mmCIF file of C-alpha atoms and ligand atoms in Angstrom:
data_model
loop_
_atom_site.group_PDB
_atom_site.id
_atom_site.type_symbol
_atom_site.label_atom_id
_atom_site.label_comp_id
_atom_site.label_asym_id
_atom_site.label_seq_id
_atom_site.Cartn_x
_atom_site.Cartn_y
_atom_site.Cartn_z
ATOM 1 C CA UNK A 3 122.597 18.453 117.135
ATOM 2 C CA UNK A 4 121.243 20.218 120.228
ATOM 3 C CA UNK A 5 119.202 23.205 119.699
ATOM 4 C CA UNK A 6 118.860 26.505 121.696
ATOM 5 C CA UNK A 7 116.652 29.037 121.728
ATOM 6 C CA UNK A 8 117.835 32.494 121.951
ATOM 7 C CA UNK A 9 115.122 35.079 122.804
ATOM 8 C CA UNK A 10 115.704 38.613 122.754
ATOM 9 C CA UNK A 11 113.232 41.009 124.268
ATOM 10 C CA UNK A 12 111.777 44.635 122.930
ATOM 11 C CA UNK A 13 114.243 47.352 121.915
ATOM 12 C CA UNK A 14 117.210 44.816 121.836
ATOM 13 C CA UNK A 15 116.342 45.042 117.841
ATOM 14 C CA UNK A 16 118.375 48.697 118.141
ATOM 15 C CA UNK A 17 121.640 47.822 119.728
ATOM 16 C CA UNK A 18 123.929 50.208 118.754
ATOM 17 C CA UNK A 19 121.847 53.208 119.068
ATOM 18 C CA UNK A 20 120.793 52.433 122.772
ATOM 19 C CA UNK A 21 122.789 54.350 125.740
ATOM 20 C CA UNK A 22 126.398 52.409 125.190
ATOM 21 C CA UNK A 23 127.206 53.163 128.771
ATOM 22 C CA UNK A 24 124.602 50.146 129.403
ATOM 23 C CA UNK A 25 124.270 48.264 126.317
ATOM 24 C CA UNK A 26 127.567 49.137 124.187
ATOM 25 C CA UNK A 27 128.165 49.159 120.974
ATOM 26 C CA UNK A 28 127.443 45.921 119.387
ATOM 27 C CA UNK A 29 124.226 45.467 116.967
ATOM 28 C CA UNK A 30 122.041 42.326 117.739
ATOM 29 C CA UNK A 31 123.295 41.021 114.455
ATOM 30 C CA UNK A 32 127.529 41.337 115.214
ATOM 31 C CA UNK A 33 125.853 39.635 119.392
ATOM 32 C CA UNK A 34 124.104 37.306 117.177
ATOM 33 C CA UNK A 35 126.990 36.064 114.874
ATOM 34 C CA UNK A 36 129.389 36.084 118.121
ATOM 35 C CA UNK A 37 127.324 33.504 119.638
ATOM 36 C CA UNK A 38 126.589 31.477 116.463
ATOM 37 C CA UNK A 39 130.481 31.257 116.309
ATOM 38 C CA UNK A 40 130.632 30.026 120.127
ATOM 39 C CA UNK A 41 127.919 27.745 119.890
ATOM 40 C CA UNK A 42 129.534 25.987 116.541
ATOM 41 C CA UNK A 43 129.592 23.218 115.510
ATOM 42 C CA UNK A 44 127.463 20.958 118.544
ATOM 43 C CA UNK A 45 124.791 23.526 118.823
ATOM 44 C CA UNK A 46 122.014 24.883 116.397
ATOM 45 C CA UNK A 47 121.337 28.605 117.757
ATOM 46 C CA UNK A 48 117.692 29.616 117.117
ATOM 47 C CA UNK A 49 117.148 33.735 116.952
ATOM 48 C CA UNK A 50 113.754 35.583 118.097
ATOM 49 C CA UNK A 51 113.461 39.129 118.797
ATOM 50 C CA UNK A 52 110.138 40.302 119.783
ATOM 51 C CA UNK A 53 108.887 43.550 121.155
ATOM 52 C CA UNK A 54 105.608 42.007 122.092
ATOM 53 C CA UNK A 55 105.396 39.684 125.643
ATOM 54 C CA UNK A 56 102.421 37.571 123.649
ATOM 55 C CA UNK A 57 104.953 36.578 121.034
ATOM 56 C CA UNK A 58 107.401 35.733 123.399
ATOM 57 C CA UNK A 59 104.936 33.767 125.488
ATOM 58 C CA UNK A 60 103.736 32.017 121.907
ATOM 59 C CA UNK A 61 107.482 31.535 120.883
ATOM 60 C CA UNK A 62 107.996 29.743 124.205
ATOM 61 C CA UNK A 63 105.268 27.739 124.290
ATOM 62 C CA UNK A 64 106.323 26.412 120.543
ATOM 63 C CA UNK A 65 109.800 25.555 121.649
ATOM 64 C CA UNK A 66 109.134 23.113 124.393
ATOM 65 C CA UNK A 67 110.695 20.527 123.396
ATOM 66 C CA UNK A 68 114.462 22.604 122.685
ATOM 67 C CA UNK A 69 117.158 21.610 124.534
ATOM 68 C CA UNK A 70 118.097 24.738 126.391
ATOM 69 C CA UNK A 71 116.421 29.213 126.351
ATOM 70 C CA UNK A 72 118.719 31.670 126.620
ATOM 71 C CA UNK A 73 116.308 34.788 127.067
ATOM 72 C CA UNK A 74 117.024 38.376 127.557
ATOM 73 C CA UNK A 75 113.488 39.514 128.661
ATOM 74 C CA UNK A 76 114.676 43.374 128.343
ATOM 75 C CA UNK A 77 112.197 45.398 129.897
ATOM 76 C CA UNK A 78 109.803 42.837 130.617
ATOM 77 C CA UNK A 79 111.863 40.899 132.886
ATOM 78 C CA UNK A 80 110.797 43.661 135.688
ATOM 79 C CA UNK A 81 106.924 43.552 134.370
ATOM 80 C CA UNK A 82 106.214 39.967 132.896
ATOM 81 C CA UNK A 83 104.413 37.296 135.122
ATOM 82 C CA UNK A 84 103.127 35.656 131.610
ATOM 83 C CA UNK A 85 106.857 35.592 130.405
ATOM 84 C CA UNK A 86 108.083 33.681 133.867
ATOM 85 C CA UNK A 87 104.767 31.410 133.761
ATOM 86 C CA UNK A 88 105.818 30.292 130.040
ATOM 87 C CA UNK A 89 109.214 29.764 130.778
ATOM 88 C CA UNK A 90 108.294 27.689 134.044
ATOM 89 C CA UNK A 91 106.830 25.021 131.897
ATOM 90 C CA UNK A 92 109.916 25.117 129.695
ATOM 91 C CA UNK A 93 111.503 21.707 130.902
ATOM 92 C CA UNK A 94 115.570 22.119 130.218
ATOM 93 C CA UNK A 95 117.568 24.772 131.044
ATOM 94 C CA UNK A 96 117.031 28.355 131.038
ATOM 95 C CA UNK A 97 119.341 31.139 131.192
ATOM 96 C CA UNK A 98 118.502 34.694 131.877
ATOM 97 C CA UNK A 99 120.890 37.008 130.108
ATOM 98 C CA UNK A 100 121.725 40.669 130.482
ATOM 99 C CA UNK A 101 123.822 43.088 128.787
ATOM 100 C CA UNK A 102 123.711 45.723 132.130
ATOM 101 C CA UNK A 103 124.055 45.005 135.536
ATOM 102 C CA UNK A 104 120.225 45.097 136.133
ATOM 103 C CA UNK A 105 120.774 44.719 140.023
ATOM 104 C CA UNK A 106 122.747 47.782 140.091
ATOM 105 C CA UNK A 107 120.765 50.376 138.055
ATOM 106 C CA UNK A 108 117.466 52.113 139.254
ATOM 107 C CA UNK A 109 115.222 50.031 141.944
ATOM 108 C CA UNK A 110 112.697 49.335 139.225
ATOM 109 C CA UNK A 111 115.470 46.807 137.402
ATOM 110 C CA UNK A 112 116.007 45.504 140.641
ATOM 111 C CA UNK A 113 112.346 43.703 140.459
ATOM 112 C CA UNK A 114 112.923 40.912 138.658
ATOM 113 C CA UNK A 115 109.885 37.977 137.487
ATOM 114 C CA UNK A 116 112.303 36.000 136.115
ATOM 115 C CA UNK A 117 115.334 35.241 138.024
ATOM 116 C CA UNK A 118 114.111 32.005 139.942
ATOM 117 C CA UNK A 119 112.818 30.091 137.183
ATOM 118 C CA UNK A 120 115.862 30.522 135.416
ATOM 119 C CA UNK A 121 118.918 28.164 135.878
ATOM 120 C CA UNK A 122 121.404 30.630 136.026
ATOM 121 C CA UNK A 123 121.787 34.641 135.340
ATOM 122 C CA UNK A 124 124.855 36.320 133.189
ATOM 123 C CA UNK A 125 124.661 40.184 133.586
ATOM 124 C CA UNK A 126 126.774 43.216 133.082
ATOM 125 C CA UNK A 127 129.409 41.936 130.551
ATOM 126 C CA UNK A 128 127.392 43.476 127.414
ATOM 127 C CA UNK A 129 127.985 40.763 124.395
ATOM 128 C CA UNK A 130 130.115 38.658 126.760
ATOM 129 C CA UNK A 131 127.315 37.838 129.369
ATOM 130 C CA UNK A 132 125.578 35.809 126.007
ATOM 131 C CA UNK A 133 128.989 34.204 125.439
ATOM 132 C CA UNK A 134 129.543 33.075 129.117
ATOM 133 C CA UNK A 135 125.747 31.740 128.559
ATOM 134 C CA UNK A 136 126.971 29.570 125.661
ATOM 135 C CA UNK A 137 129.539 28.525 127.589
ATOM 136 C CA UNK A 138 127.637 27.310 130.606
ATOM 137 C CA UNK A 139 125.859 24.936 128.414
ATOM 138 C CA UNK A 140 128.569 23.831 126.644
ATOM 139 C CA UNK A 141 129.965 22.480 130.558
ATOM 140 C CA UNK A 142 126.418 21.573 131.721
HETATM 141 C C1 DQA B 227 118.450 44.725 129.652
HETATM 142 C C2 DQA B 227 118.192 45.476 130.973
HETATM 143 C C3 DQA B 227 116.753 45.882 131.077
HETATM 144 O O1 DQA B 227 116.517 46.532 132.325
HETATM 145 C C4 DQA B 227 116.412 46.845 129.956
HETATM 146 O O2 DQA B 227 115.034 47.191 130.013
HETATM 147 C C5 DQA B 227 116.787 46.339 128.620
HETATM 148 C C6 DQA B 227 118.007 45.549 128.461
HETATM 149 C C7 DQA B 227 119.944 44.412 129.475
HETATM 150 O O3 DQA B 227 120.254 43.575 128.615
HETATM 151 O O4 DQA B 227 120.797 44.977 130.149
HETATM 152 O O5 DQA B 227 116.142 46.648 127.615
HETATM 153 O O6 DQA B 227 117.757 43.499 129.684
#
């Protein structure tokens, strides 16, 4: 069975009470289950939410030998060079995920250390944009 890695970034653990004009309504738990659900039964789904870029970087560097990331960096996918340097050594696919449309919100979104050494981005289809994620590997 193939395993993936999903890593969620800080404040993703409070889905649901975040501004639902960006994020909707969903709890990480209900995005969680949705994808389990997707990804069954070829794929073993891995969950990590971390508020803290050092775990993420240490979660990362544990995981290299998974057979795909799908990572929603949050905030620190406008701030974190550590974040993109872990995930460059990551050697299988990598999928940046986003519930927004980071590239059309305030400029600050719009910097972004992550894009290129990801595979592929889904953005601004809330719960869906992990789904379409699952999906890509499922045809890749
Ligand atoms: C986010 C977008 C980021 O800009 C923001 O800091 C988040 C969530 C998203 O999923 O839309 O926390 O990654």
């Amino acid at each position: 069975m193939k395993k993936i890695l999903v890593i969620h970034g800080p404040n993703l653990n409070l889905l649901g009470l975040r501004p639902k004009e960006h994020y909707g309504t969903m709890t990480l738990a209900e995005i969680n289950r949705q994808m389990q659900i997707h990804a069954a039964p070829s794929w073993e789904l891995e969950f990590f939410q971390s508020n803290s870029e050092g775990e993420i970087v240490t979660k990362i560097q544990q995981s290299l030998s998974a057979d795909a990331i799908i990572i929603n960096p949050a905030a620190y996918t406008h701030t974190s060079v550590a974040i993109r340097d872990a995930l460059e050594i990551f050697p299988k696919t990598k999928i940046e995920v986003h519930l927004s449309n980071v590239d059309q919100r305030e400029d600050f979104r719009r910097i972004n250390y992550i894009r290129d050494v990801c595979d592929v981005c889904f953005s601004g289809k809330l719960a869906e944009s992990y789904l379409d994620a699952i999906e890509y590997l499922k045809k890749n």
